Tab-separated table of C-alpha atoms and ligand atoms in Angstrom:
chain	number	residue	atom	x	y	z
Z	1	MET	CA	-69.606	2.588	86.886
Z	2	ILE	CA	-68.845	-0.834	87.213
Z	3	PRO	CA	-65.493	-1.958	85.115
Z	4	ASN	CA	-65.369	-5.746	83.096
Z	5	MET	CA	-64.923	-7.690	86.666
Z	6	ASN	CA	-63.782	-10.331	84.369
Z	7	TYR	CA	-59.984	-9.193	84.285
Z	8	ARG	CA	-59.683	-10.468	88.104
Z	9	ASN	CA	-59.934	-13.561	86.742
Z	10	LEU	CA	-56.642	-13.368	84.591
Z	11	LYS	CA	-53.398	-14.300	85.394
Z	12	GLU	CA	-51.611	-11.172	87.326
Z	13	SER	CA	-49.359	-10.593	83.936
Z	14	TYR	CA	-48.962	-11.941	80.749
Z	15	LEU	CA	-46.401	-14.296	79.976
Z	16	PHE	CA	-44.149	-12.300	77.273
Z	17	TYR	CA	-44.406	-9.180	80.264
Z	18	ASN	CA	-43.297	-11.835	82.974
Z	19	ILE	CA	-40.428	-12.693	80.931
Z	20	ALA	CA	-39.353	-9.268	80.293
Z	21	GLN	CA	-39.390	-8.381	83.704
Z	22	LYS	CA	-37.412	-11.380	84.597
Z	23	THR	CA	-34.876	-10.379	81.960
Z	24	ASN	CA	-35.142	-6.557	82.915
Z	25	THR	CA	-33.892	-7.405	86.557
Z	26	TYR	CA	-31.119	-9.516	85.418
Z	27	LEU	CA	-30.029	-7.239	83.477
Z	28	GLU	CA	-29.981	-4.651	86.096
Z	29	ALA	CA	-28.135	-6.707	88.470
Z	30	HIS	CA	-25.363	-7.616	85.301
Z	31	PRO	CA	-25.365	-4.187	83.777
Z	32	GLY	CA	-23.586	-4.542	80.285
Z	33	THR	CA	-24.679	-8.606	79.451
Z	34	HIS	CA	-25.412	-9.882	76.340
Z	35	LEU	CA	-28.158	-12.078	76.681
Z	36	TYR	CA	-29.076	-14.560	73.780
Z	37	ARG	CA	-33.190	-13.774	73.402
Z	38	MET	CA	-35.030	-16.652	71.978
Z	39	GLY	CA	-38.058	-16.346	74.261
Z	40	ILE	CA	-40.930	-14.128	72.389
Z	41	GLY	CA	-41.105	-15.363	68.744
Z	42	ASP	CA	-39.728	-11.952	67.727
Z	43	VAL	CA	-38.437	-11.698	63.651
Z	44	SER	CA	-34.269	-10.670	64.110
Z	45	LEU	CA	-33.909	-10.086	59.949
Z	46	PRO	CA	-35.016	-6.542	58.629
Z	47	LEU	CA	-38.017	-6.410	56.077
Z	48	CYS	CA	-36.526	-7.960	52.739
Z	49	ASP	CA	-35.957	-5.247	49.903
Z	50	ALA	CA	-39.129	-6.038	47.753
Z	51	VAL	CA	-41.067	-4.987	50.977
Z	52	ILE	CA	-38.923	-1.987	51.582
Z	53	GLN	CA	-38.917	-0.660	48.235
Z	54	LYS	CA	-42.766	-0.247	48.120
Z	55	LEU	CA	-42.998	1.315	51.179
Z	56	HIS	CA	-40.703	4.150	49.898
Z	57	GLU	CA	-42.689	4.048	47.090
Z	58	ALA	CA	-46.160	4.247	49.262
Z	59	VAL	CA	-44.287	7.003	51.572
Z	60	GLU	CA	-44.128	9.202	47.953
Z	61	ASP	CA	-47.888	8.681	47.557
Z	62	GLN	CA	-48.315	10.621	50.295
Z	63	ALA	CA	-46.315	13.101	49.586
Z	64	HIS	CA	-48.521	14.400	46.876
Z	65	LYS	CA	-51.896	15.175	45.680
Z	66	THR	CA	-52.662	13.181	42.832
Z	67	THR	CA	-51.674	10.271	44.848
Z	68	PHE	CA	-52.259	10.941	48.496
Z	69	HIS	CA	-54.788	8.212	50.194
Z	70	GLY	CA	-56.716	9.273	53.216
Z	71	TYR	CA	-59.208	6.549	54.941
Z	72	MET	CA	-58.616	3.140	53.923
Z	73	PRO	CA	-61.524	0.251	53.064
Z	74	GLU	CA	-61.994	-0.890	56.141
Z	75	CYS	CA	-61.939	-4.657	55.030
Z	76	GLY	CA	-58.938	-3.983	53.025
Z	77	ASP	CA	-57.443	-2.281	50.050
Z	78	MET	CA	-58.760	-4.777	47.127
Z	79	GLU	CA	-55.320	-4.670	45.493
Z	80	LEU	CA	-53.954	-6.668	49.064
Z	81	ARG	CA	-57.445	-8.631	49.174
Z	82	ARG	CA	-56.945	-9.660	45.645
Z	83	THR	CA	-53.256	-10.623	45.964
Z	84	ILE	CA	-53.643	-12.850	48.894
Z	85	ALA	CA	-56.622	-14.567	47.363
Z	86	ALA	CA	-54.466	-15.307	44.382
Z	87	TYR	CA	-52.056	-16.752	47.124
Z	88	TYR	CA	-54.787	-19.295	48.439
Z	89	HIS	CA	-55.775	-19.951	44.642
Z	90	LYS	CA	-51.628	-21.435	44.081
Z	91	ARG	CA	-52.142	-23.792	46.693
Z	92	GLY	CA	-55.288	-25.029	45.295
Z	93	VAL	CA	-57.866	-23.609	47.535
Z	94	ASN	CA	-60.507	-21.298	46.112
Z	95	ILE	CA	-61.534	-18.122	48.193
Z	96	SER	CA	-62.643	-14.929	46.810
Z	97	ASN	CA	-61.602	-11.411	47.195
Z	98	GLU	CA	-64.376	-10.441	49.333
Z	99	GLU	CA	-63.504	-13.541	51.663
Z	100	VAL	CA	-60.043	-12.040	52.782
Z	101	PHE	CA	-59.884	-9.160	55.102
Z	102	VAL	CA	-56.957	-7.452	55.828
Z	103	SER	CA	-55.874	-6.919	60.022
Z	104	SER	CA	-53.559	-5.185	61.772
Z	105	GLY	CA	-51.650	-8.691	62.706
Z	106	ALA	CA	-53.385	-12.039	63.726
Z	107	SER	CA	-52.602	-11.598	67.808
Z	108	ASP	CA	-55.109	-8.296	67.423
Z	109	GLU	CA	-57.615	-10.271	65.277
Z	110	LEU	CA	-57.919	-13.503	67.538
Z	111	GLY	CA	-59.405	-11.286	70.219
Z	112	ASP	CA	-61.173	-8.674	68.294
Z	113	ILE	CA	-62.760	-11.678	66.298
Z	114	LEU	CA	-64.726	-12.789	69.749
Z	115	ASP	CA	-67.125	-9.983	68.421
Z	116	LEU	CA	-68.675	-12.276	66.339
Z	117	PHE	CA	-70.033	-15.020	69.056
Z	118	GLY	CA	-71.795	-13.274	71.288
Z	119	LYS	CA	-71.817	-13.238	75.073
Z	120	GLU	CA	-71.062	-16.468	77.748
Z	121	LYS	CA	-69.948	-18.923	75.291
Z	122	THR	CA	-67.928	-21.947	75.568
Z	123	VAL	CA	-64.589	-22.255	73.910
Z	124	LEU	CA	-62.655	-24.959	73.417
Z	125	ILE	CA	-58.377	-24.463	73.694
Z	126	MET	CA	-55.594	-26.924	73.284
Z	127	GLU	CA	-52.832	-26.639	75.667
Z	128	PRO	CA	-50.651	-25.621	75.786
Z	129	ALA	CA	-51.768	-22.660	73.819
Z	130	TYR	CA	-50.807	-19.216	73.080
Z	131	PRO	CA	-52.117	-17.786	76.002
Z	132	ALA	CA	-53.432	-14.259	74.374
Z	133	TYR	CA	-56.375	-17.229	73.552
Z	134	VAL	CA	-57.465	-17.978	76.841
Z	135	ASP	CA	-56.308	-14.305	78.059
Z	136	ALA	CA	-58.781	-12.585	75.634
Z	137	ASN	CA	-61.731	-15.546	76.179
Z	138	VAL	CA	-61.491	-14.656	80.316
Z	139	ILE	CA	-61.776	-10.893	78.968
Z	140	ALA	CA	-64.688	-11.637	76.929
Z	141	GLY	CA	-66.476	-13.709	80.164
Z	142	ASN	CA	-66.458	-17.091	78.306
Z	143	THR	CA	-66.021	-20.676	79.697
Z	144	VAL	CA	-62.810	-21.715	78.736
Z	145	ILE	CA	-62.609	-25.555	78.303
Z	146	HIS	CA	-58.685	-26.412	78.137
Z	147	ILE	CA	-58.145	-29.282	76.292
Z	148	PRO	CA	-54.638	-31.117	77.421
Z	149	ALA	CA	-52.215	-31.971	74.682
Z	150	GLY	CA	-49.374	-34.110	75.111
Z	151	GLU	CA	-46.302	-36.183	74.197
Z	152	GLU	CA	-48.928	-39.194	73.975
Z	153	ASN	CA	-50.744	-37.832	71.231
Z	154	GLY	CA	-48.154	-35.880	69.566
Z	155	PHE	CA	-49.528	-33.091	71.237
Z	156	VAL	CA	-52.230	-32.545	68.441
Z	157	PRO	CA	-55.610	-34.145	70.279
Z	158	ASP	CA	-58.596	-35.355	68.774
Z	159	PRO	CA	-61.882	-33.587	69.531
Z	160	ASP	CA	-64.296	-35.748	72.476
Z	161	PRO	CA	-67.678	-36.320	71.126
Z	162	GLY	CA	-68.451	-36.002	74.378
Z	163	ILE	CA	-67.423	-32.379	75.037
Z	164	ALA	CA	-70.075	-28.964	73.550
Z	165	ALA	CA	-68.367	-25.992	72.277
Z	166	ASP	CA	-69.039	-22.411	70.305
Z	167	VAL	CA	-65.800	-21.894	69.422
Z	168	ILE	CA	-62.567	-23.927	69.128
Z	169	TYR	CA	-59.115	-22.321	69.200
Z	170	ILE	CA	-56.876	-24.263	66.314
Z	171	CYS	CA	-52.771	-23.467	65.444
Z	172	SER	CA	-51.145	-25.563	63.339
Z	173	PRO	CA	-48.242	-25.328	62.559
Z	174	ASN	CA	-48.267	-25.037	66.399
Z	175	ASN	CA	-47.239	-22.331	68.700
Z	176	PRO	CA	-45.883	-23.298	70.799
Z	177	THR	CA	-45.673	-27.160	70.499
Z	178	GLY	CA	-44.358	-26.975	66.664
Z	179	ALA	CA	-46.776	-29.934	66.092
Z	180	VAL	CA	-48.394	-29.660	62.896
Z	181	PHE	CA	-51.970	-30.696	62.172
Z	182	SER	CA	-52.677	-33.574	59.376
Z	183	ARG	CA	-55.302	-33.441	56.461
Z	184	THR	CA	-57.026	-36.177	58.807
Z	185	ALA	CA	-56.477	-34.761	61.833
Z	186	LEU	CA	-58.334	-31.510	60.806
Z	187	GLN	CA	-61.327	-33.458	59.053
Z	188	ALA	CA	-61.817	-34.845	62.205
Z	189	TRP	CA	-61.994	-31.181	63.957
Z	190	VAL	CA	-64.013	-29.848	60.874
Z	191	ASP	CA	-66.706	-32.829	60.838
Z	192	TYR	CA	-66.949	-32.137	64.941
Z	193	ALA	CA	-67.106	-28.783	64.462
Z	194	ASN	CA	-70.098	-28.895	61.748
Z	195	LYS	CA	-71.739	-31.785	64.059
Z	196	MET	CA	-71.893	-29.229	67.106
Z	197	ASN	CA	-72.918	-26.093	64.871
Z	198	ALA	CA	-69.542	-24.736	66.681
Z	199	VAL	CA	-66.752	-22.312	64.878
Z	200	ILE	CA	-62.995	-23.087	64.573
Z	201	LEU	CA	-60.660	-20.271	64.741
Z	202	PHE	CA	-57.861	-21.397	63.304
Z	203	ASP	CA	-54.231	-19.468	63.616
Z	204	ALA	CA	-52.001	-19.908	60.596
Z	205	ALA	CA	-49.397	-17.766	61.523
Z	206	TYR	CA	-46.711	-20.169	60.664
Z	207	GLU	CA	-48.262	-21.730	57.247
Z	208	ALA	CA	-44.923	-20.797	55.812
Z	209	PHE	CA	-42.798	-22.533	58.124
Z	210	ILE	CA	-44.039	-25.809	56.693
Z	211	GLU	CA	-41.715	-28.620	55.106
Z	212	GLU	CA	-43.812	-31.328	54.336
Z	213	ASP	CA	-46.087	-31.457	51.197
Z	214	GLU	CA	-48.779	-33.588	52.896
Z	215	ILE	CA	-49.199	-30.592	55.692
Z	216	PRO	CA	-52.088	-28.405	54.959
Z	217	HIS	CA	-51.476	-24.590	54.955
Z	218	SER	CA	-54.565	-23.373	55.557
Z	219	ILE	CA	-57.848	-25.395	56.841
Z	220	PHE	CA	-59.580	-24.620	53.839
Z	221	GLU	CA	-58.360	-27.243	52.178
Z	222	ILE	CA	-60.697	-29.288	53.847
Z	223	PRO	CA	-63.727	-28.098	51.784
Z	224	GLU	CA	-66.066	-28.921	54.629
Z	225	ALA	CA	-64.107	-26.086	56.376
Z	226	ARG	CA	-66.133	-23.514	54.595
Z	227	THR	CA	-69.381	-24.171	56.819
Z	228	CYS	CA	-67.284	-24.099	60.254
Z	229	ALA	CA	-63.858	-22.589	60.012
Z	230	ILE	CA	-61.897	-18.599	60.446
Z	231	GLU	CA	-58.383	-18.770	59.408
Z	232	ILE	CA	-56.436	-15.932	61.123
Z	233	CYS	CA	-52.723	-15.109	59.223
Z	234	SER	CA	-50.347	-13.028	59.675
Z	235	LEU	CA	-46.908	-11.454	57.865
Z	236	SER	CA	-45.233	-11.041	61.550
Z	237	LYS	CA	-43.313	-14.465	60.805
Z	238	THR	CA	-43.828	-14.959	57.343
Z	239	ALA	CA	-42.578	-11.939	56.227
Z	240	GLY	CA	-40.634	-9.696	59.741
Z	241	PHE	CA	-43.844	-7.644	59.803
Z	242	THR	CA	-43.590	-8.363	64.068
Z	243	GLY	CA	-43.156	-4.264	64.095
Z	244	THR	CA	-44.500	-2.726	60.568
Z	245	ARG	CA	-47.888	-4.901	61.531
Z	246	CYS	CA	-50.170	-6.594	58.992
Z	247	GLY	CA	-52.307	-9.593	58.761
Z	248	TYR	CA	-55.412	-11.133	57.082
Z	249	THR	CA	-58.347	-12.974	57.634
Z	250	VAL	CA	-60.418	-15.020	55.821
Z	251	ILE	CA	-64.310	-15.744	56.423
Z	252	PRO	CA	-66.142	-17.533	53.976
Z	253	LYS	CA	-69.316	-16.531	52.743
Z	254	GLU	CA	-70.871	-20.029	53.510
Z	255	LEU	CA	-70.362	-19.752	57.237
Z	256	SER	CA	-73.363	-18.681	59.357
Z	257	ARG	CA	-75.017	-19.310	62.276
Z	258	GLY	CA	-78.555	-18.744	64.248
Z	259	GLY	CA	-79.054	-17.508	61.014
Z	260	MET	CA	-76.692	-14.805	60.738
Z	261	ASN	CA	-73.788	-14.632	58.189
Z	262	LEU	CA	-70.414	-14.263	59.695
Z	263	ASN	CA	-68.705	-12.877	56.618
Z	264	GLN	CA	-71.377	-9.887	56.993
Z	265	MET	CA	-71.312	-9.979	59.870
Z	266	TRP	CA	-67.414	-9.144	59.968
Z	267	VAL	CA	-67.715	-6.493	57.336
Z	268	ARG	CA	-70.634	-4.587	59.828
Z	269	ASN	CA	-67.546	-5.255	62.589
Z	270	ARG	CA	-64.702	-3.635	60.441
Z	271	THR	CA	-66.682	-0.839	58.935
Z	272	THR	CA	-67.594	0.462	62.587
Z	273	LYS	CA	-64.692	-0.635	64.487
Z	274	THR	CA	-61.556	0.525	62.325
Z	275	ASN	CA	-60.830	2.786	59.578
Z	276	GLY	CA	-58.533	0.470	57.810
Z	277	VAL	CA	-54.978	-0.770	57.811
Z	278	SER	CA	-52.672	1.937	56.880
Z	279	TYR	CA	-52.275	2.686	52.988
Z	280	ILE	CA	-48.316	2.579	53.127
Z	281	ILE	CA	-48.394	-1.010	55.278
Z	282	GLN	CA	-50.892	-2.669	52.937
Z	283	LYS	CA	-48.400	-1.801	49.324
Z	284	GLY	CA	-45.764	-2.880	51.328
Z	285	ALA	CA	-48.018	-6.345	52.348
Z	286	VAL	CA	-48.509	-6.400	48.398
Z	287	ALA	CA	-45.202	-6.714	47.483
Z	288	VAL	CA	-44.340	-10.271	50.095
Z	289	PHE	CA	-46.354	-11.686	47.779
Z	290	THR	CA	-45.044	-11.265	44.075
Z	291	GLU	CA	-42.324	-13.405	42.821
Z	292	GLU	CA	-39.357	-11.450	44.538
Z	293	GLY	CA	-41.048	-10.731	47.687
Z	294	GLN	CA	-41.696	-14.502	48.001
Z	295	ARG	CA	-37.993	-15.438	46.608
Z	296	GLN	CA	-36.844	-13.019	49.238
Z	297	ILE	CA	-38.546	-14.141	52.364
Z	298	ARG	CA	-38.153	-17.837	51.482
Z	299	HIS	CA	-34.011	-16.727	52.170
Z	300	GLY	CA	-35.372	-15.141	55.574
Z	301	ILE	CA	-37.141	-18.222	56.375
Z	302	GLU	CA	-33.989	-20.485	55.479
Z	303	ILE	CA	-31.896	-18.695	57.958
Z	304	TYR	CA	-34.593	-19.128	60.867
Z	305	LYS	CA	-34.703	-22.602	60.016
Z	306	LYS	CA	-31.140	-22.935	59.954
Z	307	ASN	CA	-31.277	-21.512	63.466
Z	308	GLY	CA	-33.879	-24.419	64.186
Z	309	ALA	CA	-31.513	-27.407	62.938
Z	310	CYS	CA	-28.217	-25.999	65.176
Z	311	LEU	CA	-30.121	-25.494	68.452
Z	312	MET	CA	-32.108	-29.364	67.521
Z	313	GLU	CA	-28.397	-30.938	66.757
Z	314	ALA	CA	-27.333	-29.770	69.908
Z	315	LEU	CA	-30.391	-31.089	71.769
Z	316	ASP	CA	-29.721	-34.431	69.883
Z	317	ARG	CA	-26.099	-34.956	70.666
Z	318	LEU	CA	-27.517	-34.084	74.315
Z	319	GLY	CA	-29.989	-36.851	74.068
Z	320	ILE	CA	-32.624	-34.416	75.247
Z	321	TRP	CA	-36.114	-35.259	73.981
Z	322	TYR	CA	-37.763	-32.493	71.668
Z	323	CYS	CA	-40.785	-31.669	69.144
Z	324	GLY	CA	-40.937	-29.041	66.695
Z	325	GLY	CA	-38.448	-26.695	64.688
Z	326	LYS	CA	-39.508	-28.987	61.579
Z	327	ASN	CA	-42.393	-27.640	60.324
Z	328	ALA	CA	-42.625	-24.268	62.502
Z	329	PRO	CA	-40.076	-21.824	64.299
Z	330	TYR	CA	-40.690	-23.076	67.383
Z	331	ILE	CA	-38.767	-26.127	69.416
Z	332	TRP	CA	-40.349	-27.605	72.765
Z	333	MET	CA	-37.921	-29.487	74.618
Z	334	LYS	CA	-38.376	-31.483	78.032
Z	335	CYS	CA	-36.636	-29.766	80.526
Z	336	PRO	CA	-33.648	-31.892	81.810
Z	337	ASN	CA	-33.578	-33.698	84.961
Z	338	GLY	CA	-36.979	-33.517	86.075
Z	339	MET	CA	-36.530	-29.358	86.455
Z	340	GLY	CA	-39.672	-27.381	86.374
Z	341	SER	CA	-39.989	-24.931	83.464
Z	342	TRP	CA	-39.465	-21.739	85.361
Z	343	GLU	CA	-36.883	-23.520	87.121
Z	344	PHE	CA	-35.336	-24.269	83.925
Z	345	PHE	CA	-36.325	-20.471	82.722
Z	346	ASP	CA	-33.868	-18.993	85.495
Z	347	TYR	CA	-31.152	-21.618	85.153
Z	348	LEU	CA	-30.408	-20.693	81.603
Z	349	LEU	CA	-30.836	-17.174	82.542
Z	350	ASN	CA	-28.396	-16.977	85.478
Z	351	GLU	CA	-25.633	-19.638	84.170
Z	352	ILE	CA	-25.701	-19.163	80.798
Z	353	GLN	CA	-27.585	-15.925	79.907
Z	354	VAL	CA	-29.812	-17.584	77.589
Z	355	VAL	CA	-33.796	-16.878	77.390
Z	356	GLY	CA	-36.351	-19.121	76.564
Z	357	THR	CA	-40.097	-19.799	77.218
Z	358	PRO	CA	-41.234	-22.017	80.245
Z	359	GLY	CA	-43.711	-23.850	78.873
Z	360	GLU	CA	-46.040	-23.775	81.890
Z	361	GLY	CA	-46.835	-20.059	80.527
Z	362	PHE	CA	-48.679	-21.860	77.303
Z	363	GLY	CA	-51.280	-23.649	80.299
Z	364	ALA	CA	-50.671	-26.260	83.103
Z	365	CYS	CA	-49.716	-29.200	80.979
Z	366	GLY	CA	-47.030	-27.448	79.568
Z	367	GLU	CA	-44.999	-27.742	83.104
Z	368	GLY	CA	-41.420	-29.619	82.177
Z	369	TYR	CA	-41.263	-28.134	79.160
Z	370	PHE	CA	-39.264	-25.292	77.619
Z	371	ARG	CA	-39.724	-23.314	74.667
Z	372	PHE	CA	-36.751	-21.721	72.157
Z	373	SER	CA	-37.794	-19.360	68.974
Z	374	THR	CA	-35.938	-19.973	65.719
Z	375	PHE	CA	-36.549	-16.375	65.350
Z	376	GLY	CA	-32.757	-14.592	66.712
Z	377	SER	CA	-29.795	-13.852	64.616
Z	378	PRO	CA	-27.738	-16.630	63.598
Z	379	GLU	CA	-24.716	-16.005	65.541
Z	380	ASP	CA	-26.924	-15.571	69.177
Z	381	THR	CA	-28.411	-18.839	68.197
Z	382	LYS	CA	-25.302	-20.346	67.469
Z	383	GLU	CA	-23.272	-19.190	70.842
Z	384	ALA	CA	-27.167	-19.642	72.778
Z	385	ALA	CA	-26.954	-23.603	71.465
Z	386	ARG	CA	-22.683	-23.708	72.385
Z	387	ARG	CA	-23.914	-22.310	75.633
Z	388	LEU	CA	-26.723	-24.819	76.374
Z	389	GLU	CA	-24.779	-28.031	75.255
Z	390	LEU	CA	-21.468	-27.128	77.490
Z	391	LEU	CA	-24.309	-26.446	80.505
Z	392	LEU	CA	-26.091	-29.874	79.689
Z	393	GLN	CA	-23.423	-31.948	79.514
Z	394	LYS	CA	-22.013	-31.446	83.281
I	1	MLT	C1	-44.734	-16.136	70.785
I	1	MLT	O1	-43.337	-15.870	70.940
I	1	MLT	O2	-45.714	-16.407	70.988
I	1	MLT	C2	-45.178	-14.758	69.751
I	1	MLT	O3	-44.250	-14.402	69.286
I	1	MLT	C3	-46.318	-13.994	70.434
I	1	MLT	C4	-46.827	-13.362	69.287
I	1	MLT	O4	-46.904	-13.579	68.138
I	1	MLT	O5	-47.531	-12.218	69.604
């Protein structure tokens, strides 16, 4: 038996695993120390009441013969698919229920979706980028073209008509830089993808953090995206589902390549490879989109935004360059005094017990930058900002 030899081409371990190892080593050497964790974007607030109530009801349903559910529809419960389609309609984006696929989260889906593209594809990834994009493609044996983004283009690169690709990743609001793609920037990528016969995988996991009205929440706000894009979204950051797991994927019925319809292919894929997301979780997910659920999750997002404001104020006072934080739950800062990003990671961990994410972990052009997540508790974030300011003032 020959295993998938592409694993040899991966970095030795995954970014957030490396960070967890480093912090665990620190804790072993300094038992009982409290760490201010602003590394991985894991939420700190519990699920909102509307969701919890629905989850309880759904658990109760499973206790009785008359309300019990076994296998769920593989592409998602129609109530949730309808609810998500209605969420898009409210923003003026028309998608049908059958174009929505319920998933167990965006990170799972971003890897699984590569099943649609066949072997040895060329994939364009704008970096710095969420490292799972690269890893999933390395495992699949695809060729990755790294498109560097930087301060000079506001971390929003334009398409280069001289480069051909089969698949293009766009994440807006961006993880890790917090940059957002304007309508004009998205239109340029959509036109490029349609011309190249490529497919855009649009990661919209952070759409709920957008503050500015003119920034698109969905790539389908660009009408021509219906022939070239798949949108992958998640309730992890929007509604605190990192440990509960639920997301959704939108594949328009017009999306075809090589005479094959990608919506139909995904139905075929899901019906083979999954037995659907749990009944209980899907019931909880429906509650996110109710009026009450939306009010409650907005409250949580506001708390994270206050965390962001607290960190940004500290960086402003220090005169350190950063971006993000406004339309996204990540702040992307320049490491002070020309420090390398892992060097700065160690410095913060050792000196003030603050954990962030080194920019280099998101690709080579992230070197010299550092990412703070705003998903920590307000108390920890406040203290981390205070410690950071004190340390860097020196
Ligand atoms: C991150 O910190 O980049 C995200 O939390 C990772 C993820 O969503 O899996």
